[in-house]
Coordinates of N, CA and C in Angstrom, one line a residue:
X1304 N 55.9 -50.0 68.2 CA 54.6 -49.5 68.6 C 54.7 -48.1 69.2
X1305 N 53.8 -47.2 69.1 CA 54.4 -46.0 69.4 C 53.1 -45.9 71.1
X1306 N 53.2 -45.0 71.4 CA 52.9 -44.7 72.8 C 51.1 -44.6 73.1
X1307 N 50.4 -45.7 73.3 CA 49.2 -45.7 73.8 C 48.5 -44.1 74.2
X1308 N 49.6 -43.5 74.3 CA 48.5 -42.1 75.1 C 48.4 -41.5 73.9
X1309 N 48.9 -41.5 73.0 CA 49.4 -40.8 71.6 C 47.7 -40.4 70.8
X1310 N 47.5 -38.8 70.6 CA 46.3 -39.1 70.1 C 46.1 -39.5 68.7
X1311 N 44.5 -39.8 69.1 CA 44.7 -40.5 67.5 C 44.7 -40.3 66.5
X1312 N 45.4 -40.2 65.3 CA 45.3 -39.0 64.3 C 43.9 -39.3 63.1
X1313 N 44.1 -38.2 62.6 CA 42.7 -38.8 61.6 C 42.9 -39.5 60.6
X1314 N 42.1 -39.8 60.0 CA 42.1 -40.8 58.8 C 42.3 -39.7 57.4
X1315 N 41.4 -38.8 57.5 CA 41.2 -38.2 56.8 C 41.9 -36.3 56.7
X1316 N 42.7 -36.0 56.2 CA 43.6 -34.2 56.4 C 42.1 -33.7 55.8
X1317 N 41.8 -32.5 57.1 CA 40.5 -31.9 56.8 C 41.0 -30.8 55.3
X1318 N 39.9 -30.4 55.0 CA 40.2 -29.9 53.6 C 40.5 -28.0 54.1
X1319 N 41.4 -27.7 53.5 CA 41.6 -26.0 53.6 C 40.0 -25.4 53.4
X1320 N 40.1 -24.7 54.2 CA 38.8 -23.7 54.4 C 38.1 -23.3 53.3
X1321 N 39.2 -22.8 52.4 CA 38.3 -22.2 51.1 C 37.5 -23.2 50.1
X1322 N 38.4 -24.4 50.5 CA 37.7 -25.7 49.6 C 36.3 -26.2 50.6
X1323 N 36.2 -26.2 51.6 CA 35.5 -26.5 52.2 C 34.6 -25.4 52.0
X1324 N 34.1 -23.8 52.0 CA 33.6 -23.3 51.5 C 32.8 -23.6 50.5
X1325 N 33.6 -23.9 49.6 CA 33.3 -24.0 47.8 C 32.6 -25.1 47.7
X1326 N 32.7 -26.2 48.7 CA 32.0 -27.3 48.9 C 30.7 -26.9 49.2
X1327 N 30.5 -26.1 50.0 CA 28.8 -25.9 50.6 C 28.2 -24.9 49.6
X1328 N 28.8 -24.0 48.7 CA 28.0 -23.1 47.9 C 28.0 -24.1 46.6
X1329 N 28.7 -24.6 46.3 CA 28.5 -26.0 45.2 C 26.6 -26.3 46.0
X1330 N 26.8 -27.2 47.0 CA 25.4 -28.0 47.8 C 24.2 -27.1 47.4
X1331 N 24.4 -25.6 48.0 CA 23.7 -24.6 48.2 C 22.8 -24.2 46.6
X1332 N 24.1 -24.2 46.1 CA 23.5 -24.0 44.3 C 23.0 -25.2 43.9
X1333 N 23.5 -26.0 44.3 CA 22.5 -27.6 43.6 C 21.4 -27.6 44.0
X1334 N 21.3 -27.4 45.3 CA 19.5 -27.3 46.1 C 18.7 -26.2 45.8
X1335 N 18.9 -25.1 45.4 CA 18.3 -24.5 45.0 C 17.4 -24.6 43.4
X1336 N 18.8 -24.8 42.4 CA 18.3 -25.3 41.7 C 17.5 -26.3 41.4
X1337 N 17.4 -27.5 41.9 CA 16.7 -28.2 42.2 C 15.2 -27.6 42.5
X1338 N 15.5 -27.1 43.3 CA 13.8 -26.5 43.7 C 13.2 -26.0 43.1
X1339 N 14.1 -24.7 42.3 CA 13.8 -24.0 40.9 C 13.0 -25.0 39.6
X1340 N 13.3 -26.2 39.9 CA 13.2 -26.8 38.4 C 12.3 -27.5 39.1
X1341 N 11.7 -28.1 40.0 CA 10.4 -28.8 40.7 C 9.8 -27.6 40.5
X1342 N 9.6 -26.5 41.0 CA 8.7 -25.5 40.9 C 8.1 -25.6 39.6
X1343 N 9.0 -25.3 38.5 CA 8.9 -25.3 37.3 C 8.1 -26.3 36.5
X1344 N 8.1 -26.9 36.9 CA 7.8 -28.7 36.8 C 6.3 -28.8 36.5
X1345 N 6.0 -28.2 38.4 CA 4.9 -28.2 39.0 C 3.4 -26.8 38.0
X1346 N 4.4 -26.0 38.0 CA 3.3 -24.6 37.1 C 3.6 -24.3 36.0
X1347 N 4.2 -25.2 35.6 CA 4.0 -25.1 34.1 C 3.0 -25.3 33.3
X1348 N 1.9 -24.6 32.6 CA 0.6 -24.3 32.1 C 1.1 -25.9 31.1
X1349 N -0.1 -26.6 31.2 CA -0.5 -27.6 30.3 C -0.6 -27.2 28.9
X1350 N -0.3 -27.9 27.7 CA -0.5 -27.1 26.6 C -2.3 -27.6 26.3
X1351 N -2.8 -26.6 25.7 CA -4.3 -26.8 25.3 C -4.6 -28.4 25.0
X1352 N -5.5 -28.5 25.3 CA -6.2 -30.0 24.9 C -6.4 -29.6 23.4
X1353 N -6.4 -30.7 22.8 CA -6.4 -30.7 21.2 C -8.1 -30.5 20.5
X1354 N -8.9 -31.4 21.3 CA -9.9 -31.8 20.8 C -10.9 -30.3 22.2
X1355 N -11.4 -29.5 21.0 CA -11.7 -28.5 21.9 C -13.1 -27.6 20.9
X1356 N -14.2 -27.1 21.8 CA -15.3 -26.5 21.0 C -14.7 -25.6 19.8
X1357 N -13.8 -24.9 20.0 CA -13.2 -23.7 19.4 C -12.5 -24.1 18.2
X1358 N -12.5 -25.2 18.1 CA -11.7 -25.8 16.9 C -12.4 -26.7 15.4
X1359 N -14.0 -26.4 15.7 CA -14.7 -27.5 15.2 C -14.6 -27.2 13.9
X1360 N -14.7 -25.7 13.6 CA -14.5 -25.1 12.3 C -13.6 -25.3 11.9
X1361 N -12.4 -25.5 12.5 CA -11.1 -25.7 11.7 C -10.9 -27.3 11.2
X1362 N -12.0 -28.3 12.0 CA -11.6 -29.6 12.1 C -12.5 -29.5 10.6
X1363 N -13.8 -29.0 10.6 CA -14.5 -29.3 9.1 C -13.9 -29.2 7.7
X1364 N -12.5 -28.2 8.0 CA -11.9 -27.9 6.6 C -10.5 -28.7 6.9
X1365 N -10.2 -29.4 7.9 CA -9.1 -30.4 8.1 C -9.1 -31.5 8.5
X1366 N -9.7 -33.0 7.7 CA -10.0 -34.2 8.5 C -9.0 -34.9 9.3
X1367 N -7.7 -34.1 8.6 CA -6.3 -35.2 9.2 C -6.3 -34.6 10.4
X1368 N -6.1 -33.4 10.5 CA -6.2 -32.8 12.2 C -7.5 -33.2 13.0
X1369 N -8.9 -33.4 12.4 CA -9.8 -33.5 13.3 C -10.0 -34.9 14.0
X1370 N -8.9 -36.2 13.3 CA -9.1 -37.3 13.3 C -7.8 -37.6 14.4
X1371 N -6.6 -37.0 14.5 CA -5.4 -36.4 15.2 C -6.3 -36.4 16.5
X1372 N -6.7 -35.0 16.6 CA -7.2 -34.2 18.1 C -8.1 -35.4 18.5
X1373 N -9.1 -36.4 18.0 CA -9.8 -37.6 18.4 C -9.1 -38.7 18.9
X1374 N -7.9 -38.9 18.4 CA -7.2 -40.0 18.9 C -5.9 -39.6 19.7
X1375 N -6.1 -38.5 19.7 CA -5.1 -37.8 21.1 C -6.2 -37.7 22.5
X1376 N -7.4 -37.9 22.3 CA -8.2 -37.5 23.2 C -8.8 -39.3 23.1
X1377 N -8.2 -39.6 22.9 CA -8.8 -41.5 22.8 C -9.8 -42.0 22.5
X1378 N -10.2 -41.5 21.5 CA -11.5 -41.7 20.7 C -11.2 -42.1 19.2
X1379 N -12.0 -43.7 19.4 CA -11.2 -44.3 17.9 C -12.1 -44.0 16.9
X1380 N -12.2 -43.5 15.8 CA -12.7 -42.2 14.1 C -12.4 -43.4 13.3
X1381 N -12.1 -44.3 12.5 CA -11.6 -44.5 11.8 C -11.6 -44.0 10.9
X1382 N -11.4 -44.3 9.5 CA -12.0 -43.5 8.1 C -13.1 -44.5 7.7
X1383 N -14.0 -43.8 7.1 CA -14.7 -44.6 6.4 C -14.9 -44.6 4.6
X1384 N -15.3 -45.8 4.1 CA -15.4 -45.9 2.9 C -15.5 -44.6 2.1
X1385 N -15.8 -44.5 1.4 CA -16.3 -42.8 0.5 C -17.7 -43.2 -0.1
X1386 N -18.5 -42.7 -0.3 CA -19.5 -43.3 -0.9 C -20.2 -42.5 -1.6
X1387 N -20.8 -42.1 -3.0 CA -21.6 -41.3 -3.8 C -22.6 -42.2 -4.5
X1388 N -24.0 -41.5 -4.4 CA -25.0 -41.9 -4.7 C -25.7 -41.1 -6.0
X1389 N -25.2 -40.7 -7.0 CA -25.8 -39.2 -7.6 C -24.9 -38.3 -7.4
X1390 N -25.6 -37.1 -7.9 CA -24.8 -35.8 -7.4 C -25.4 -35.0 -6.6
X1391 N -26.4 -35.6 -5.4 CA -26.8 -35.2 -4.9 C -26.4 -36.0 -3.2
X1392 N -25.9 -37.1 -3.3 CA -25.9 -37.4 -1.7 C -24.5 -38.3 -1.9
X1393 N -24.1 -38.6 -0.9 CA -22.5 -39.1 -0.6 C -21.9 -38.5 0.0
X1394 N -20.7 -38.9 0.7 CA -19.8 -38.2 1.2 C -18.4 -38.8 1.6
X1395 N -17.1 -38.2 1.4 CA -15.6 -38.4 1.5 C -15.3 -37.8 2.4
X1396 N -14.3 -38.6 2.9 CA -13.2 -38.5 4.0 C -14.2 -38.6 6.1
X1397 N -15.2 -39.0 5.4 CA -16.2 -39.4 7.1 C -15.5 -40.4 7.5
X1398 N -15.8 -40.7 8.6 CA -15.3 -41.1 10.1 C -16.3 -41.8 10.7
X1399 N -16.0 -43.1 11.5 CA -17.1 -43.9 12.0 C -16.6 -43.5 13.4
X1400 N -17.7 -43.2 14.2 CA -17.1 -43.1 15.8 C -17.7 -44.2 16.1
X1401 N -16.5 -45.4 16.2 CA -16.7 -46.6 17.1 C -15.9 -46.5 18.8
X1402 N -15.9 -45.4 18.7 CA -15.4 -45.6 20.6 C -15.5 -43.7 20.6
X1403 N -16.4 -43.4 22.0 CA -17.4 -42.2 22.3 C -16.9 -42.1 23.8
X1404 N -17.4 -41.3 24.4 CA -17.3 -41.2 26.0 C -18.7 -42.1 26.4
X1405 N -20.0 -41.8 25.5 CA -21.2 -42.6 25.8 C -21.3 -43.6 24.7
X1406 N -21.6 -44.7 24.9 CA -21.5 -45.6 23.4 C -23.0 -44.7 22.6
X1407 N -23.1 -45.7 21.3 CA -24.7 -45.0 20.6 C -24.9 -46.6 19.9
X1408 N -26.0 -46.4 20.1 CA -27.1 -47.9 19.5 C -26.5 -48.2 18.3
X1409 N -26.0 -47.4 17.5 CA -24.8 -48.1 16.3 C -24.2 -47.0 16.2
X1410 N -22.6 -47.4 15.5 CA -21.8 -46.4 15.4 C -21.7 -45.6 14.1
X1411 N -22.2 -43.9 14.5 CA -22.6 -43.6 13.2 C -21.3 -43.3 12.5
X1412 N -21.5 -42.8 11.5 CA -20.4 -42.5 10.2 C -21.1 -41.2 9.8
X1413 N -20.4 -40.1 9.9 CA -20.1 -38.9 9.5 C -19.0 -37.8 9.5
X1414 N -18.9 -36.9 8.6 CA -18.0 -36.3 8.8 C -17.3 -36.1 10.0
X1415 N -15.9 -35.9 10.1 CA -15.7 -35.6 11.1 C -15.7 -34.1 12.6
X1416 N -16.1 -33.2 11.6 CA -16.9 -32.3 12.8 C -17.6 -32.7 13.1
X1417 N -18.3 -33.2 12.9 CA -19.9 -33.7 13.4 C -19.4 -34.9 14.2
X1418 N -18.7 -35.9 14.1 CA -17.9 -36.2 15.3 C -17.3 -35.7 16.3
X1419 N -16.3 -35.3 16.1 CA -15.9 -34.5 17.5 C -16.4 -33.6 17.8
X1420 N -17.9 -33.1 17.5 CA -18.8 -31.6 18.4 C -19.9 -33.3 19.0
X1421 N -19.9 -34.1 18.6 CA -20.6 -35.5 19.1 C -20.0 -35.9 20.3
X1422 N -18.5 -35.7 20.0 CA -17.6 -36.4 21.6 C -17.9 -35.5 22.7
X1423 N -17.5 -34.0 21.9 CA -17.4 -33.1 23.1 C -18.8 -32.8 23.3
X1424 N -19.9 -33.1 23.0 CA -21.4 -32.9 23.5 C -21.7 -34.1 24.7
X1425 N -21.4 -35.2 23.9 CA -21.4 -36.2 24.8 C -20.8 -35.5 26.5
X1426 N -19.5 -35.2 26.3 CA -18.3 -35.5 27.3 C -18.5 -34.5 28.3
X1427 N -19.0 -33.3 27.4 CA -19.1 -32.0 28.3 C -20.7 -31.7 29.2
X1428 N -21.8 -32.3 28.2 CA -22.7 -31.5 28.0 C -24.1 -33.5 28.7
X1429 N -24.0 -33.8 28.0 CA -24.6 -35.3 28.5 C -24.6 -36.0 29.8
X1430 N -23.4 -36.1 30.0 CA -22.8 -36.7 31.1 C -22.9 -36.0 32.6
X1431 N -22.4 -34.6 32.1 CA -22.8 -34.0 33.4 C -24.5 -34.1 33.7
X1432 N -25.1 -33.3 32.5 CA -26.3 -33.1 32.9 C -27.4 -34.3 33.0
X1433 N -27.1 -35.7 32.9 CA -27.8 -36.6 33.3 C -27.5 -37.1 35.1
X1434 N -26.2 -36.7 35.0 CA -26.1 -37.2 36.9 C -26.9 -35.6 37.4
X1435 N -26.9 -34.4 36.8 CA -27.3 -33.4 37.9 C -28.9 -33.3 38.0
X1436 N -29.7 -33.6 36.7 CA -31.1 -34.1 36.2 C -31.5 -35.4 37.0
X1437 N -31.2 -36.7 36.7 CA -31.3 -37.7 36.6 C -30.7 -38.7 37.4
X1438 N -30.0 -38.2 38.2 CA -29.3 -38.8 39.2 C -28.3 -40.1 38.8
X1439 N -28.2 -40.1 37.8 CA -27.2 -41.6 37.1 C -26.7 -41.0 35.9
X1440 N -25.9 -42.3 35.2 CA -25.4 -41.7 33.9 C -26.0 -42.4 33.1
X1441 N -25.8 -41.6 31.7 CA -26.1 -42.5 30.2 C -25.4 -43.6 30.1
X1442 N -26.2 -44.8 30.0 CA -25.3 -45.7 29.3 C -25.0 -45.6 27.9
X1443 N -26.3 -45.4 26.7 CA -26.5 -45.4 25.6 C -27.0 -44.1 24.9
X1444 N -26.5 -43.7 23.7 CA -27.8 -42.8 23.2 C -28.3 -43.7 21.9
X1445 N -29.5 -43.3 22.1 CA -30.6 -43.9 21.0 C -30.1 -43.3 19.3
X1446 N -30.2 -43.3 19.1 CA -30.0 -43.2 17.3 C -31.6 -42.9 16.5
X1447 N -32.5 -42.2 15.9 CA -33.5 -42.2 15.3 C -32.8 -42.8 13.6
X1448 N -31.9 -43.7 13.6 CA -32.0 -44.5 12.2 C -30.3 -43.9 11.8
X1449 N -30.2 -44.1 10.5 CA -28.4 -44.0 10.2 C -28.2 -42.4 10.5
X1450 N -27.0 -42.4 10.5 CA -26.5 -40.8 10.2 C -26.5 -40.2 8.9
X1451 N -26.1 -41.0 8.2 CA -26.0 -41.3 6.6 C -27.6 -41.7 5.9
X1452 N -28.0 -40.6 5.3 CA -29.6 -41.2 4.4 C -29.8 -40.4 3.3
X1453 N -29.8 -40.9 2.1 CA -29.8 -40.5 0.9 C -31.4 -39.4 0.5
X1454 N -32.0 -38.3 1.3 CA -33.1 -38.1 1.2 C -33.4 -37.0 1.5
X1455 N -34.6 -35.9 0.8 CA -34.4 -34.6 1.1 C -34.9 -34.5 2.5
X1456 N -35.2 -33.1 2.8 CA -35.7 -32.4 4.0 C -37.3 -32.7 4.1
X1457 N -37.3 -33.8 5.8 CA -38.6 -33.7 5.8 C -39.5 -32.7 5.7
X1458 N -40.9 -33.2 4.9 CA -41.9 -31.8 5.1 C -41.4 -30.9 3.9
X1459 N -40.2 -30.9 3.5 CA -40.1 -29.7 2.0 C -40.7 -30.1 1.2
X1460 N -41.6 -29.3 0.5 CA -41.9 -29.0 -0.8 C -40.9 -28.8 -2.0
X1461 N -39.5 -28.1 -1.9 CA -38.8 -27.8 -2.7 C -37.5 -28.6 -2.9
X1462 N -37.4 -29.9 -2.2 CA -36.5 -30.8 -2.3 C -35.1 -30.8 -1.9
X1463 N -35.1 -29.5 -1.1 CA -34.0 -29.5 -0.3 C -33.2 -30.6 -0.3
X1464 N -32.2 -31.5 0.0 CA -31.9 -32.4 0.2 C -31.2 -32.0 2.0
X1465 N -31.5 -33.0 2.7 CA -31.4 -33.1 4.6 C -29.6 -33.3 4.4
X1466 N -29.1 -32.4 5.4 CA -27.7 -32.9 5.6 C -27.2 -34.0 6.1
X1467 N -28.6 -35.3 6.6 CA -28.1 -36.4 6.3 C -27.6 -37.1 5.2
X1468 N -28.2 -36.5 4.0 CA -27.5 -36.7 2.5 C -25.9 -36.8 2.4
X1469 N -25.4 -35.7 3.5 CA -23.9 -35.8 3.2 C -23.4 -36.3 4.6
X1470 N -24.1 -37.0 4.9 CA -23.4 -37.3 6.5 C -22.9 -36.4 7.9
X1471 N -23.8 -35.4 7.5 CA -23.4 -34.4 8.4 C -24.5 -34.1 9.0
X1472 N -25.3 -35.1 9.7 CA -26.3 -34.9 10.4 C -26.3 -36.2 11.6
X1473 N -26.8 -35.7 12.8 CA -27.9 -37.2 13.1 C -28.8 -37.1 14.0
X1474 N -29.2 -38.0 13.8 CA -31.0 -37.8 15.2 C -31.3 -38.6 16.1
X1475 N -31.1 -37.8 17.8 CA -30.9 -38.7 18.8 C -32.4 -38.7 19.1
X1476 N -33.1 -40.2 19.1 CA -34.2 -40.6 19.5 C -34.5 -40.8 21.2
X1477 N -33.6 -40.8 21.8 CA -33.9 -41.0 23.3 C -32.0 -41.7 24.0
X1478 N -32.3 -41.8 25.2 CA -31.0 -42.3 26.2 C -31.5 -43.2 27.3
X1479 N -30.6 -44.2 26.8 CA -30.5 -45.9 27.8 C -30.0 -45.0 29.3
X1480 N -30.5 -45.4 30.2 CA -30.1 -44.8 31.5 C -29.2 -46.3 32.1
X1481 N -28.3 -45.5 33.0 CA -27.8 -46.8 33.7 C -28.4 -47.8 34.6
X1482 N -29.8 -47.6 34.8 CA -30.8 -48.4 35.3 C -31.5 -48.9 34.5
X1483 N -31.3 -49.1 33.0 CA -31.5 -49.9 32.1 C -32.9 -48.8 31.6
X1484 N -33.6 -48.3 31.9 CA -34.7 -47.0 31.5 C -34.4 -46.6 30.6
X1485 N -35.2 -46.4 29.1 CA -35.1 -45.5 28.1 C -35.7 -44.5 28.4
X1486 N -35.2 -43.2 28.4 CA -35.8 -42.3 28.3 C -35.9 -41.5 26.5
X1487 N -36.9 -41.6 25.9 CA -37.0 -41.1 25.1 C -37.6 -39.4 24.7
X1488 N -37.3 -39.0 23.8 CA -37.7 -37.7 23.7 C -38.7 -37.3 23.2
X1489 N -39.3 -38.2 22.7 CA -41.1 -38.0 22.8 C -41.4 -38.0 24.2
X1490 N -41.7 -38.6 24.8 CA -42.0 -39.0 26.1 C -41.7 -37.9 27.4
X1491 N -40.3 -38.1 27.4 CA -39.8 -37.3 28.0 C -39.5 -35.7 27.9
X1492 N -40.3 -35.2 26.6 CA -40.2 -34.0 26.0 C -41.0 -32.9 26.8
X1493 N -42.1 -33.9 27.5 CA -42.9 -33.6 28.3 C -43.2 -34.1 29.9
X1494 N -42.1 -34.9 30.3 CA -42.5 -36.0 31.1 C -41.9 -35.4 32.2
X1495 N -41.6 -36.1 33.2 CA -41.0 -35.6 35.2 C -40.6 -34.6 34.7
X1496 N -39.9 -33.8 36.2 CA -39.3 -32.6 35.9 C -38.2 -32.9 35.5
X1497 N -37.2 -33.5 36.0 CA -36.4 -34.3 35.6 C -35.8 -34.6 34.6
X1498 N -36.8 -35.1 33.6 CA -36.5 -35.6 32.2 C -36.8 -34.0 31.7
X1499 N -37.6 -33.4 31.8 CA -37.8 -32.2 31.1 C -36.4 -31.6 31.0
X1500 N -36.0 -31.0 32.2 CA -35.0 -30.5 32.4 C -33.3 -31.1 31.7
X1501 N -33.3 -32.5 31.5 CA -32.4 -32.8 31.0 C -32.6 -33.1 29.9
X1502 N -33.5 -33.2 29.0 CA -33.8 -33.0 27.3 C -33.4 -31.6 27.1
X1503 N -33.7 -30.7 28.0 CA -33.7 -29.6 27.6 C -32.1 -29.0 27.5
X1504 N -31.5 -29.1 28.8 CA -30.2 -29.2 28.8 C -29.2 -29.6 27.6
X1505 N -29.5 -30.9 27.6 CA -28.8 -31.5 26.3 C -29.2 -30.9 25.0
X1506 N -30.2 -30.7 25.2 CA -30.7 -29.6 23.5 C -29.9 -28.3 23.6
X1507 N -30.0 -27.3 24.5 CA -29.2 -26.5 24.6 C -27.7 -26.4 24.6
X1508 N -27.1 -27.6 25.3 CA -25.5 -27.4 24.9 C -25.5 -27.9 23.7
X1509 N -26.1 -28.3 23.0 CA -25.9 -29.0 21.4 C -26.2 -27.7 20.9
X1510 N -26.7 -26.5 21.1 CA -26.2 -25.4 20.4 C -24.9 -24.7 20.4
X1511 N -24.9 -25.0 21.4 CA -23.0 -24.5 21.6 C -22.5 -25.1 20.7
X1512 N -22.7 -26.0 20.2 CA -21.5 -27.0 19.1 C -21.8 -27.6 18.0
X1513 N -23.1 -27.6 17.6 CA -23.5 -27.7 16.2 C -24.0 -26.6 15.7
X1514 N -24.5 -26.6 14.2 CA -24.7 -25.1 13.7 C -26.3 -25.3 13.5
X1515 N -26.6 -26.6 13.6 CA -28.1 -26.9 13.6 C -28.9 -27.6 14.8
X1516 N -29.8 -27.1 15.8 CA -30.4 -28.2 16.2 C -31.8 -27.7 16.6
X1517 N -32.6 -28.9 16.3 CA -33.9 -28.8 16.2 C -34.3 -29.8 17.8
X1518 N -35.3 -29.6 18.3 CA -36.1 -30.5 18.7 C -37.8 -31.0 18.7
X1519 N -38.6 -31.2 19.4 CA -39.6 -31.2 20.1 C -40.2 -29.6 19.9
X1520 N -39.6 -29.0 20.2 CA -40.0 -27.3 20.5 C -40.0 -26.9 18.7
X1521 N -39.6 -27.3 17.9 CA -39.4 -27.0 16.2 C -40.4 -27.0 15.4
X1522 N -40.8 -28.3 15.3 CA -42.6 -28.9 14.6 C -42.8 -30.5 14.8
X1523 N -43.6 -30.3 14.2 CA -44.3 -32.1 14.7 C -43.0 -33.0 14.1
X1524 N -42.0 -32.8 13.1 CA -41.4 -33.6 12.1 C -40.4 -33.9 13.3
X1525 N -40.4 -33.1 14.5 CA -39.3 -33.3 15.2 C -39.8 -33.7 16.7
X1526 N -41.4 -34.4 17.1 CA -41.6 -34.5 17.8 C -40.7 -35.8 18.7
X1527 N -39.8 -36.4 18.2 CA -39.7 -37.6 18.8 C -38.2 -37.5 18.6
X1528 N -37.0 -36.7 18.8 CA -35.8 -36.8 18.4 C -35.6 -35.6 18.5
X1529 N -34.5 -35.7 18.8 CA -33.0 -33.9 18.6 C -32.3 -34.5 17.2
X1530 N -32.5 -33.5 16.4 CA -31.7 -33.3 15.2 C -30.4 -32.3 15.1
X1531 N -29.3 -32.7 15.0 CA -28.0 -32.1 15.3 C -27.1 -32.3 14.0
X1532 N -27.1 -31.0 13.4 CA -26.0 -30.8 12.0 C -24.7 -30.1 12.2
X1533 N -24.3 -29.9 10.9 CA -22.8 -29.0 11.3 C -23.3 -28.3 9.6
X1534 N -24.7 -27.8 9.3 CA -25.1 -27.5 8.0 C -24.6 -26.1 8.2
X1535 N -25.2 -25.0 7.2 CA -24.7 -23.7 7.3 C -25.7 -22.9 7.2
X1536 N -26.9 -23.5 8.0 CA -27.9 -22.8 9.0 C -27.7 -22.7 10.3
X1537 N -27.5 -21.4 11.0 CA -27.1 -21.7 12.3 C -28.8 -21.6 13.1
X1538 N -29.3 -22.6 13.6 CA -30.7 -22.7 14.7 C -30.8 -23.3 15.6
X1539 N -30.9 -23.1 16.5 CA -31.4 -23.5 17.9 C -32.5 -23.5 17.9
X1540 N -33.3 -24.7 17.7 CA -34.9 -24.5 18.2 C -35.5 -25.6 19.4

């Protein structure tokens, strides 16, 4: 046994200086990096949302991308049947929107621009402006009848045929309120300030994103509904 006063040696031979150096600029460069690549992490610009106003024209001449950007954005399109009535009404490659941001008294079937300018009207343009109007949200929107209708342009003489003929139309009759209240657009076209203001609202951002919309303010044919196309009349009325 060697001598109690004896100090005590280490366990461990400390490492030569230079290695012990190289040790902490190794640490030094790890931590850094590290931070570099959290940073990076953190501000790295989102890539664009898919389903976007700016794209609606491109979705009209591409149903596989328009139906893509809807179910990237979680809105179920399915396809719907094809259907031709004559050579005058029908329409291929439409889309049923059975799942919306706001449901609709049935789920219409139309092309798919006219769907997704539907989501993003709803998502952008409805929603906000019923809690800042109305103090609540939509539960429902009203429907004035199918989206799809084999029949010309009300009121024409010359037999135009309505772009509900091709499924590229529809007409919102009024909105189920979360307090169970219809507010309709007859009614309301003229009614509280309130309702005024948020018929009005919603008619206006539906020009941002359809190429057609009529209301109350158009003619009598439209006293009771917003009429919303993706035709190749561009009006706001």
């Amino acid at each position: 046994m060697g001598d109690a006063s004896e100090a005590v040696r280490p366990m461990f031979k400390p490492l030569p200086p230079e290695v012990e150096r190289a040790r902490v600029i190794a640490a030094g460069v790890l931590l850094v990096t590290t931070i570099i690549a959290a940073f990076l992490i953190v501000t790295r610009p989102k890539p664009p949302e898919a389903l976007r106003t700016d794209r609606l024209t491109e979705f009209a001449g591409n149903v596989g991308e328009c139906r893509r950007a809807l179910a990237q954005a979680g809105f179920e399109a399915p396809r719907a049947e094809d259907v031709s009535e004559g050579a005058r009404c029908g329409y291929r490659n439409a889309v049923t929107l059975s799942a919306s941001p706001i449901g609709f008294s049935e789920a219409p079937t139309t092309n798919c621009a006219l769907a997704a300018a539907l989501v993003l009207w709803q998502r952008d343009v409805v929603a906000p402006a019923a809690e800042r109007h109305l103090g609540q949200a939509v539960a429902r929107i009203e429907m004035g009848g199918p989206a799809y209708a084999c029949r010309p342009v009300a009121g024409r003489r010359d037999g135009r045929m309505s772009e509900h003929a091709r499924a590229n139309a529809i007409d919102i009759s009024g909105f189920t309120l979360a307090d169970g209240r219809v507010l309709a657009v007859r009614g309301g076209w003229r009614g509280a300030a309130g309702e005024r203001r948020f018929l009005r609202a919603v008619r206006d951002g539906a020009c941002e994103r359809f190429r057609t919309v009529l209301s109350p303010d158009y003619n009598r044919a439209h006293a009771d509904h917003l009429h919303l196309d993706m035709g190749g009349y561009a009006l706001c009325r």
